CSV table of C-alpha atoms in Angstrom, one decimal:
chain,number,residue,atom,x,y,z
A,1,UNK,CA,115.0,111.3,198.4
A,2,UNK,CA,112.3,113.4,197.7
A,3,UNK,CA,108.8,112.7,196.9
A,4,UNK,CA,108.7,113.7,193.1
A,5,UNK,CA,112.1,111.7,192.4
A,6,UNK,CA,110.3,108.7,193.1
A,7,UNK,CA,108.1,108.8,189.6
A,8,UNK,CA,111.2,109.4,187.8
A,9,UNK,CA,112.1,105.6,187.1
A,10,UNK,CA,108.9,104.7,185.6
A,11,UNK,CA,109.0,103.4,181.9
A,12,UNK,CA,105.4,105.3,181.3
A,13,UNK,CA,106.2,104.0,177.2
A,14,UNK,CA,106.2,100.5,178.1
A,15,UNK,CA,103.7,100.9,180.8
A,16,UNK,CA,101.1,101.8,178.8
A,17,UNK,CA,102.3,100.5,175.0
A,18,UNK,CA,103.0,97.4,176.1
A,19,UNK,CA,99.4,96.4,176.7
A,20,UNK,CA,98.0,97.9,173.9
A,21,UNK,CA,100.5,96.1,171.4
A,22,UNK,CA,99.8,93.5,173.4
A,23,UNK,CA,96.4,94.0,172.1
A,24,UNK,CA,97.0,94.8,168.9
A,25,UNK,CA,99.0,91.4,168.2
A,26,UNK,CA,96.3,89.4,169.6
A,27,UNK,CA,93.7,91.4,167.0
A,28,UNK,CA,95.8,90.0,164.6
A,29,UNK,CA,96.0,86.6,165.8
A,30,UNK,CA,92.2,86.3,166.4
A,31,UNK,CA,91.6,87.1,162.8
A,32,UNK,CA,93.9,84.9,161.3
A,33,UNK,CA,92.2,82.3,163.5
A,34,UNK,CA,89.1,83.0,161.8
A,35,UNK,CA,90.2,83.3,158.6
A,36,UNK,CA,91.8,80.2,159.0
A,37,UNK,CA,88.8,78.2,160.3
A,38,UNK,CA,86.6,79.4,157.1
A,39,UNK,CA,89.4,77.9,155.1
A,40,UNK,CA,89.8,74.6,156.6
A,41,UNK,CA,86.2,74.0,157.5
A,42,UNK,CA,84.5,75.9,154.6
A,43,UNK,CA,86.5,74.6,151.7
A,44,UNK,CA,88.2,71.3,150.5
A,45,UNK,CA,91.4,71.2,149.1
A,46,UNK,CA,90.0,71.9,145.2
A,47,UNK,CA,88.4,75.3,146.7
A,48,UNK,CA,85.2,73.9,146.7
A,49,UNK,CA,82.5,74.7,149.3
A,50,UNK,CA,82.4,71.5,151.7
A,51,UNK,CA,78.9,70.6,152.2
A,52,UNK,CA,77.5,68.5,155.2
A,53,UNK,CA,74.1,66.1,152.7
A,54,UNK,CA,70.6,65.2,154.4
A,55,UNK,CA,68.9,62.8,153.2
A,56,UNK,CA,64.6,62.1,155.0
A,57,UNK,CA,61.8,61.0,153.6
A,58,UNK,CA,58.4,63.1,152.9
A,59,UNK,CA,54.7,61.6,152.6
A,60,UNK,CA,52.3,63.3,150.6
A,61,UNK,CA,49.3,62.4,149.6
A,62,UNK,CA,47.4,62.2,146.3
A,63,UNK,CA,44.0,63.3,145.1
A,64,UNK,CA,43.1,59.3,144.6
A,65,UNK,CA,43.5,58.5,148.1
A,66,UNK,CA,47.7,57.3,147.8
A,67,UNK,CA,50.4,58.4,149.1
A,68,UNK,CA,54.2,59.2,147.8
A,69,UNK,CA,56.8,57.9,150.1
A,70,UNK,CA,59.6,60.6,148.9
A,71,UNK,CA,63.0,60.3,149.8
A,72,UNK,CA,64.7,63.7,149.7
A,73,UNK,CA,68.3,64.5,149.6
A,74,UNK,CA,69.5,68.3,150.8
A,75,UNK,CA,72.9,69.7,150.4
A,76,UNK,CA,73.6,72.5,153.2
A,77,UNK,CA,77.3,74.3,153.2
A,78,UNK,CA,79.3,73.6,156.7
A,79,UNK,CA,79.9,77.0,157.3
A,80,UNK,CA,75.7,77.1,157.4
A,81,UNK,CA,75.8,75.0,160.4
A,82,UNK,CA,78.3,75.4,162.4
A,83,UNK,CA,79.6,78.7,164.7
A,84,UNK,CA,82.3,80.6,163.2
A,85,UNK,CA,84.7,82.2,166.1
A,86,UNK,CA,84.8,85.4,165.5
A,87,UNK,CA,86.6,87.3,168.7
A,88,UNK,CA,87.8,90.7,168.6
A,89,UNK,CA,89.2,93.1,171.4
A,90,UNK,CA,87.1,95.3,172.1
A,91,UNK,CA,88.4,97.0,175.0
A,92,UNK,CA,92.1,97.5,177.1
A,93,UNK,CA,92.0,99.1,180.1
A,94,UNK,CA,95.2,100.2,181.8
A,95,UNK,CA,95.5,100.9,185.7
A,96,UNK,CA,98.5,102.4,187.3
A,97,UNK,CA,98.7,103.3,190.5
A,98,UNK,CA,101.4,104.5,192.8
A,99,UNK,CA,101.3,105.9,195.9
A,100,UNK,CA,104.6,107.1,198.2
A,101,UNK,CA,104.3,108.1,201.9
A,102,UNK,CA,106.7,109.1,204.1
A,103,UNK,CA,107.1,110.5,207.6
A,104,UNK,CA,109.7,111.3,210.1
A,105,UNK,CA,109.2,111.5,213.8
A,106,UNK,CA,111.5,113.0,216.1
A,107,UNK,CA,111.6,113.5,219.8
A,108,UNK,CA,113.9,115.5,222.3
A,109,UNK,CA,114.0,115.0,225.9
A,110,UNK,CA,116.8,116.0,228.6
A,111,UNK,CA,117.2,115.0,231.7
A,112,UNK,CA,120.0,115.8,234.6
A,113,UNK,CA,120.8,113.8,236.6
A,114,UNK,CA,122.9,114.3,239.7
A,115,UNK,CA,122.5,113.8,243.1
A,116,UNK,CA,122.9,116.2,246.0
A,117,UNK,CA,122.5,116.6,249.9
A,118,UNK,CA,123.2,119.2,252.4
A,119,UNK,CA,121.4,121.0,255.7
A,120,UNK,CA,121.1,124.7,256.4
A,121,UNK,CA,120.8,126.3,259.8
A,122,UNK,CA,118.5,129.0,259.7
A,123,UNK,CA,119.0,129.1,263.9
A,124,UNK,CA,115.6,128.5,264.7
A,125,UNK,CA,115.3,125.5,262.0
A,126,UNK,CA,117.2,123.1,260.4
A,127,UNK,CA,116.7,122.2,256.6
A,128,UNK,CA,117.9,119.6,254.8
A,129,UNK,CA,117.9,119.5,251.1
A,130,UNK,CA,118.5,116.8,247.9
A,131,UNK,CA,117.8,116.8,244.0
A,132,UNK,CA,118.6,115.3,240.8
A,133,UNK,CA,119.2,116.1,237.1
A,134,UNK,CA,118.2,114.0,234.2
A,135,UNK,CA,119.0,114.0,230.2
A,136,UNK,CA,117.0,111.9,227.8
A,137,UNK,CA,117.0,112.1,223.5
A,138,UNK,CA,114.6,110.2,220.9
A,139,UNK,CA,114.3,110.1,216.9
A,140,UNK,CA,111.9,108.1,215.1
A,141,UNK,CA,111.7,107.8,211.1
A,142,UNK,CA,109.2,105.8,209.1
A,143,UNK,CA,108.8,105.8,205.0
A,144,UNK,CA,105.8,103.4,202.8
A,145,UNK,CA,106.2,102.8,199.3
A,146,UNK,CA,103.1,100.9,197.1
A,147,UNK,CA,102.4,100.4,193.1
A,148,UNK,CA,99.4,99.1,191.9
A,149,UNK,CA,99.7,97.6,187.6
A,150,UNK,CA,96.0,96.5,186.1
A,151,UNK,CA,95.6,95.6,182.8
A,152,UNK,CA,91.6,94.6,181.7
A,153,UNK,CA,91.1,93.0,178.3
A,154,UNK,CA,88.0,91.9,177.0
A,155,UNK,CA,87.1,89.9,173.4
A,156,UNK,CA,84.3,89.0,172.6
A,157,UNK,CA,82.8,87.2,169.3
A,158,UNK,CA,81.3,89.0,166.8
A,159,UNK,CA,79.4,86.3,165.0
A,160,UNK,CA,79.5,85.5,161.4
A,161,UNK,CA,81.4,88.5,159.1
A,162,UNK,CA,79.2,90.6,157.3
A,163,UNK,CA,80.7,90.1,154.0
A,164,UNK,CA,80.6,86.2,154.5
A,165,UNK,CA,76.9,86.3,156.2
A,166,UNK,CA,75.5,87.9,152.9
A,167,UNK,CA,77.4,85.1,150.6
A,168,UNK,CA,76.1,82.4,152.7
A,169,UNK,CA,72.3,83.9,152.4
A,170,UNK,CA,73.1,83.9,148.6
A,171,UNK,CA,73.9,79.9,149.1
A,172,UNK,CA,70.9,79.1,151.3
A,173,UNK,CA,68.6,80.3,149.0
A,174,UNK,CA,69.5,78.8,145.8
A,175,UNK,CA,69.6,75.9,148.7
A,176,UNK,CA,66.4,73.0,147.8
A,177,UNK,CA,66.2,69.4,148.6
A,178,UNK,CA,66.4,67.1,145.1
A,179,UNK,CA,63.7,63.9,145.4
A,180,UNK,CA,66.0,60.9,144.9
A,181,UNK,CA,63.2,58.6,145.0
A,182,UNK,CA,59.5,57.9,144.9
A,183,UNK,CA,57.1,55.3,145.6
A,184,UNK,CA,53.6,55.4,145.1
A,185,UNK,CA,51.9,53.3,148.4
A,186,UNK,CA,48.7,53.2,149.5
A,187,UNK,CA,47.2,55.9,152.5
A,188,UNK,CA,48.7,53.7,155.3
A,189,UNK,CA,52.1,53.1,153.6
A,190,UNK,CA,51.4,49.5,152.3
A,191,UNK,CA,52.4,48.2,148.7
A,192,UNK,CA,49.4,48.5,146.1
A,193,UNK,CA,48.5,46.1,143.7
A,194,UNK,CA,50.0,45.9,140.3
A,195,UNK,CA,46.7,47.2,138.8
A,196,UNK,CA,45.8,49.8,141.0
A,197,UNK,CA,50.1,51.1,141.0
A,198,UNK,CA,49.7,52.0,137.4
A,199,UNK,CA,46.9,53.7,137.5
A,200,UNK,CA,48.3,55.8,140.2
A,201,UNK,CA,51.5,56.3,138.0
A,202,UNK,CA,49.6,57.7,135.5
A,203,UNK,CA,47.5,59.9,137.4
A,204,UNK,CA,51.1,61.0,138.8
A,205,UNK,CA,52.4,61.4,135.4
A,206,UNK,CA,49.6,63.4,134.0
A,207,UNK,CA,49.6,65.7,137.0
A,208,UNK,CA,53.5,66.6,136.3
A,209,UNK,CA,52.7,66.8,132.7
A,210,UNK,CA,50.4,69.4,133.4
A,211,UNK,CA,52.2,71.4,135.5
A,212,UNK,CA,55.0,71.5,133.1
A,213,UNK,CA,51.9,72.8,130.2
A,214,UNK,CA,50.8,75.3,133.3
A,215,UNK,CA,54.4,76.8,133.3
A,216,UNK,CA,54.9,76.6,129.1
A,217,UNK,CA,51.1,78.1,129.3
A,218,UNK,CA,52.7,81.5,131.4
A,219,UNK,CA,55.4,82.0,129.8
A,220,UNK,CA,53.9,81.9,125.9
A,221,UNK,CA,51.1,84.5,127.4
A,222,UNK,CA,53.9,86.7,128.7
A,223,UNK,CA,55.5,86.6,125.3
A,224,UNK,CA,52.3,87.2,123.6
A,225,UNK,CA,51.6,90.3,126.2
A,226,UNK,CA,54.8,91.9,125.4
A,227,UNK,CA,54.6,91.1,121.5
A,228,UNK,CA,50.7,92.8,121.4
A,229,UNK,CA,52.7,95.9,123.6
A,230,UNK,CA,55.4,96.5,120.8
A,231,UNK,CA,52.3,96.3,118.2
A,232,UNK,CA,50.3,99.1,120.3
A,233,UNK,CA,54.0,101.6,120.6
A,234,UNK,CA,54.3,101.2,116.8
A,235,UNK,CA,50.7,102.1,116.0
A,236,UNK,CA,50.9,105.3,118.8
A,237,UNK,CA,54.7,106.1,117.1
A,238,UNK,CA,52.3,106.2,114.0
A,239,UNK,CA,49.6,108.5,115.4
A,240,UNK,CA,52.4,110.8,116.9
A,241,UNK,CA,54.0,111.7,113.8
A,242,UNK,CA,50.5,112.1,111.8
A,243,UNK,CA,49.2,114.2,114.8
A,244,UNK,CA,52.4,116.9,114.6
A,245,UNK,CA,51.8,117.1,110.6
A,246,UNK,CA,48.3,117.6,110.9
A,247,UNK,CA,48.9,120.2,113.8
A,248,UNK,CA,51.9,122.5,112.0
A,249,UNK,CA,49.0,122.7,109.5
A,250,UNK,CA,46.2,124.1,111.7
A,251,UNK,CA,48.9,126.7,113.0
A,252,UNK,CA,49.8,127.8,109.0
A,253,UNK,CA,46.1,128.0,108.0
A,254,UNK,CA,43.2,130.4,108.5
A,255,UNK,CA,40.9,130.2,110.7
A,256,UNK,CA,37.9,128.2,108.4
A,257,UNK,CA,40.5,126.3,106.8
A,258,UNK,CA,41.9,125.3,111.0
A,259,UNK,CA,38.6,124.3,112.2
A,260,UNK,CA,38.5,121.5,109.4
A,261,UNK,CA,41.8,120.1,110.2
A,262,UNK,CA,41.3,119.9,113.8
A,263,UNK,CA,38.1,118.2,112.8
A,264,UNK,CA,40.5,115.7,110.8
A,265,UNK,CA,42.7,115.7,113.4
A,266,UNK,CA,39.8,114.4,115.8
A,267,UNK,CA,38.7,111.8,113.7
A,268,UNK,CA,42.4,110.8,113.1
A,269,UNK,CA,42.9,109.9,116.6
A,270,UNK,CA,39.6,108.4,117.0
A,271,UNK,CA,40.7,106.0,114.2
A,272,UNK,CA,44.3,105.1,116.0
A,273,UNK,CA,42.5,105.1,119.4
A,274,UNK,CA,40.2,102.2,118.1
A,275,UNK,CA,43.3,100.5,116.8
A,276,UNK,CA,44.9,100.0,120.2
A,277,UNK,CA,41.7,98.9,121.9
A,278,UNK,CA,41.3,96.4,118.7
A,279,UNK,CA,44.6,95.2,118.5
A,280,UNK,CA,44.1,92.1,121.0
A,281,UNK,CA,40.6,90.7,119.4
A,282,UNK,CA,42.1,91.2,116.1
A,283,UNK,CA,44.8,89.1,116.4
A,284,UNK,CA,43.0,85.9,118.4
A,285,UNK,CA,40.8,86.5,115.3
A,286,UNK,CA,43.4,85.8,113.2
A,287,UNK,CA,45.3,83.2,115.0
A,288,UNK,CA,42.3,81.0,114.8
A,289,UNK,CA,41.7,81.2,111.3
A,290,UNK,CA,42.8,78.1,109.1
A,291,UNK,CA,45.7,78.0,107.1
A,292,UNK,CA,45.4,78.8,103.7
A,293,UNK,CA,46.7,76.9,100.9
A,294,UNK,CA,48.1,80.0,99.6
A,295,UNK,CA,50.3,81.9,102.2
A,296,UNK,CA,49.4,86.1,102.3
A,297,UNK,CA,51.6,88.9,101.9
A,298,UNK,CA,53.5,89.1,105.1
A,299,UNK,CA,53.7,92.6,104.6
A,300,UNK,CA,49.8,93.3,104.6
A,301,UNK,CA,48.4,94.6,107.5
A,302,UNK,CA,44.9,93.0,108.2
A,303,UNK,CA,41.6,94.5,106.6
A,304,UNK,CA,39.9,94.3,110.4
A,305,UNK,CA,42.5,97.1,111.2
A,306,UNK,CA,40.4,100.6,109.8
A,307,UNK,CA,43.2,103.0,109.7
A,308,UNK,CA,43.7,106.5,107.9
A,309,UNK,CA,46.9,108.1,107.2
A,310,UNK,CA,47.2,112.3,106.6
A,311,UNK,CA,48.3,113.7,103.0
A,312,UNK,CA,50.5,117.2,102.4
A,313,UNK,CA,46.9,118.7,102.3
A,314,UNK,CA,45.5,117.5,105.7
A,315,UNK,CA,43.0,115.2,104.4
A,316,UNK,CA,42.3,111.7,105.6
A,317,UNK,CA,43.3,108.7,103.1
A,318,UNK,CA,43.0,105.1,103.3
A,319,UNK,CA,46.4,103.6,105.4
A,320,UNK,CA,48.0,102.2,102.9
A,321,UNK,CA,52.1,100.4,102.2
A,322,UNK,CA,53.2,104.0,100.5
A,323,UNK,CA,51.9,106.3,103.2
A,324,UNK,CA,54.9,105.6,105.6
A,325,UNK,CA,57.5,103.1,107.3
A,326,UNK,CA,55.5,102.1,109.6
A,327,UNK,CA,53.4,100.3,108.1
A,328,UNK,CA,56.0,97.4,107.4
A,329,UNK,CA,57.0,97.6,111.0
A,330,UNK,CA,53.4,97.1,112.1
A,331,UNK,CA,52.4,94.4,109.4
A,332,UNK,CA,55.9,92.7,111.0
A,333,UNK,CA,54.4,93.1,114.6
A,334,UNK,CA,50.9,91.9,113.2
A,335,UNK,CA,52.1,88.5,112.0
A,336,UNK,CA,54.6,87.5,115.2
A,337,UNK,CA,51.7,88.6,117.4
A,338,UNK,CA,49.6,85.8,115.3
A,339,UNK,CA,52.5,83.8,115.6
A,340,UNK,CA,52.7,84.0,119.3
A,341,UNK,CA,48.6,83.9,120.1
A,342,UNK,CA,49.1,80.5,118.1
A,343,UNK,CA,51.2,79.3,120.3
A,344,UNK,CA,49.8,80.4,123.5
A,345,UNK,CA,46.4,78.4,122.5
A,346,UNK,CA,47.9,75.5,121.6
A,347,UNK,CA,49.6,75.2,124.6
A,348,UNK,CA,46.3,76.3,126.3
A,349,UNK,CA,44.4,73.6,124.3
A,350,UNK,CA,47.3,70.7,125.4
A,351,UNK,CA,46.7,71.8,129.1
A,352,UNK,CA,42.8,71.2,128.9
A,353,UNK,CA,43.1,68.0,127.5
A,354,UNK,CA,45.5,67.0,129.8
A,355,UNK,CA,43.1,68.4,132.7
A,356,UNK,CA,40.5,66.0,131.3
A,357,UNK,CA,42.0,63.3,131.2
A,358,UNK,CA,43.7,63.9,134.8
A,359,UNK,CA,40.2,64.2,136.2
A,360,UNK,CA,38.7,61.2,134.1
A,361,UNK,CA,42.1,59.2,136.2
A,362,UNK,CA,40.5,60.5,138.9
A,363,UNK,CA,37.0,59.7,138.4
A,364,UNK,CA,37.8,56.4,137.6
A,365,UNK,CA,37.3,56.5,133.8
A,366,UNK,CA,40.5,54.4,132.1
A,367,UNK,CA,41.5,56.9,128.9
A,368,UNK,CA,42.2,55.5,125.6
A,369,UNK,CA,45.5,54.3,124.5
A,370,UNK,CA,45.4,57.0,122.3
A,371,UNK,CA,45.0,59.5,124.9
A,372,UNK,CA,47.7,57.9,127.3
A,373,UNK,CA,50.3,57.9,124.4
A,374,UNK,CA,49.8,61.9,123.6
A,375,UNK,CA,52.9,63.6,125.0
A,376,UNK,CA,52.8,67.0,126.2
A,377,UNK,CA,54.3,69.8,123.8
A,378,UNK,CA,58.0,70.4,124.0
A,379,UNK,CA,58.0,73.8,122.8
């Protein structure tokens, strides 16, 4: 046979396919594995994440020389904690190898072989005379055939999926450990007395009632920031629309006539400028004025506001309820701005007091039963 007709049994398809769907199978198999472990670890039977629940204590102590014994209870989901197989394929090698040898040896000989004798007389000598023929043949053939078949795979695991990686980051961060229960003990962990118990409660109770005020305190002063901000961009919406009146007229008018309403322009927006600089003291001003007994116009913005509003002509008039819509608008954002400085500082004033008598606990001054029984605001 010759050399080249050895190749031509070979399944090369199967040879090389084989593996590699092979391959492809197992992919499959490997992620249904994983898929499978979220499911059954990860979740219940409800669909609902199945979380593994810590529960240690935590000491900390207080500013009057106790201690809270804390005991603290953390929910952590299972897929947090434990290693999620992950294996992929990430390579196939394929080896094939064949190698064919073949060699034929072949070797001729002949020999005679016969015998023969005799003697000649050459008269003055006498010769005798022998010999033999030989025939010998030889043929030698030898032929080596060898495969070699390697198939390499290698998987390896790939960690937590990306996709399920970022949802579990969303879950460990809204993560906290809830306090189940709290005792008050003194600095070595002992019991206190009756006495000294309550006083430590209500040093424990005024210092979580001010932190509540601290946080009511931050938001009403963001509130009040934003409300003074929409006050300020209604008063410049104001000045905007007076400044382009005034300006169509210096661009009509000669050049005497110009000059004088760019003068009114100037003092215009020196007027308006003042406005937004005022706006803040203007409005603790009127927050902390008393009530009256007979309520004012809403509508009215307040006489510490000096403001001047531009005619047909060009010339500066008193800011007044007929000179434009904005003036309701700003009145309206005068009177919630009141409204919310109102609020911040008696919020503010709550958190002082509540300061005080925190540090008077702490000093060792016993409050008042009137002072004990005053609640923080809800609002």
């Amino acid at each position: 046979m010759a050399i080249g007709d050895q190749f031509s049994g070979l399944d090369m398809g199967n040879l090389i396919g084989g593996p590699l769907r092979a391959a492809a199978d197992a992919s499959m198999q490997l992620a249904d594995s994983t898929a499978s472990f979220i499911n059954k670890v990860g979740f219940d039977e409800k669909g609902n994440t199945r979380k593994a629940s810590f529960q240690f204590e935590k000491k900390s102590y207080n500013e009057d020389g106790t201690t809270n014994q804390d005991e603290m209870k953390i929910d952590v989901p299972m897929l947090a904690i434990v290693p999620i197989p992950n294996l992929q394929v990430d390579e196939v090698n394929i080896l094939f190898d064949m190698e064919v040898k073949e060699s034929e040896k072949s070797e001729k000989a002949t020999d005679l072989s016969a015998a023969a004798s005799g003697s000649i007389n050459l008269g003055i000598a006498k010769v005798n005379i022998s010999g033999s023929v030989s025939s010998h043949s030889s043929n030698t053939r030898s032929t080596d055939n060898s495969a070699k078949y390697h198939v390499d795979v290698r998987a390896t695991n790939h960690g937590t999926p990306e996709g399920l990686a970022r949802v579990l980051d969303m879950m460990a961060a809204s993560v906290s450990p809830a306090l189940i229960d709290s005792k008050i003990k003194d600095a070595n962990g002992q019991e206190l007395p009756e006495e000294r118990k309550d006083r430590s409660e209500r040093i424990k109770s005024l210092n979580q009632e001010i932190l509540l005020l601290e946080t009511q305190q931050s938001a009403a002063e963001k509130a009040l920031n934003e409300q003074l901000q929409q006050f300020k961009r209604i008063g410049s919406q104001q000045q905007n629309q007076y400044q382009l009146k005034l300006q169509e007229l210096i661009n009509k008018n000669e050049t005497e006539e110009a000059e004088q309403l760019q003068a009114n322009l100037d003092q215009l927006n020196t007027y308006w400028n003042t406005f937004q600089t005022q706006i803040p003291n203007a409005v603790k001003s009127l927050a902390s004025k008393p009530a009256q007994t007979e309520p004012a116009d809403a509508a009215e913005l307040s006489c510490l506001f000096t403001l001047k509003s531009v005619s047909d002509t060009g010339s500066l008039d008193s800011y007044a309820k007929e000179e434009s819509n904005y003036y309701s608008l700003l009145a309206e954002a005068q009177n919630q701005s009141v409204e919310a400085q109102k609020h911040a500082d008696e919020i503010s004033r709550q958190c002082s007091q509540k300061k005080i008598d925190y540090n008077k606990l702490i000093s060792g001054i016993e409050l008042k039963k009137e002072d004990q029984n005053n609640p923080p605001s809800e609002t």
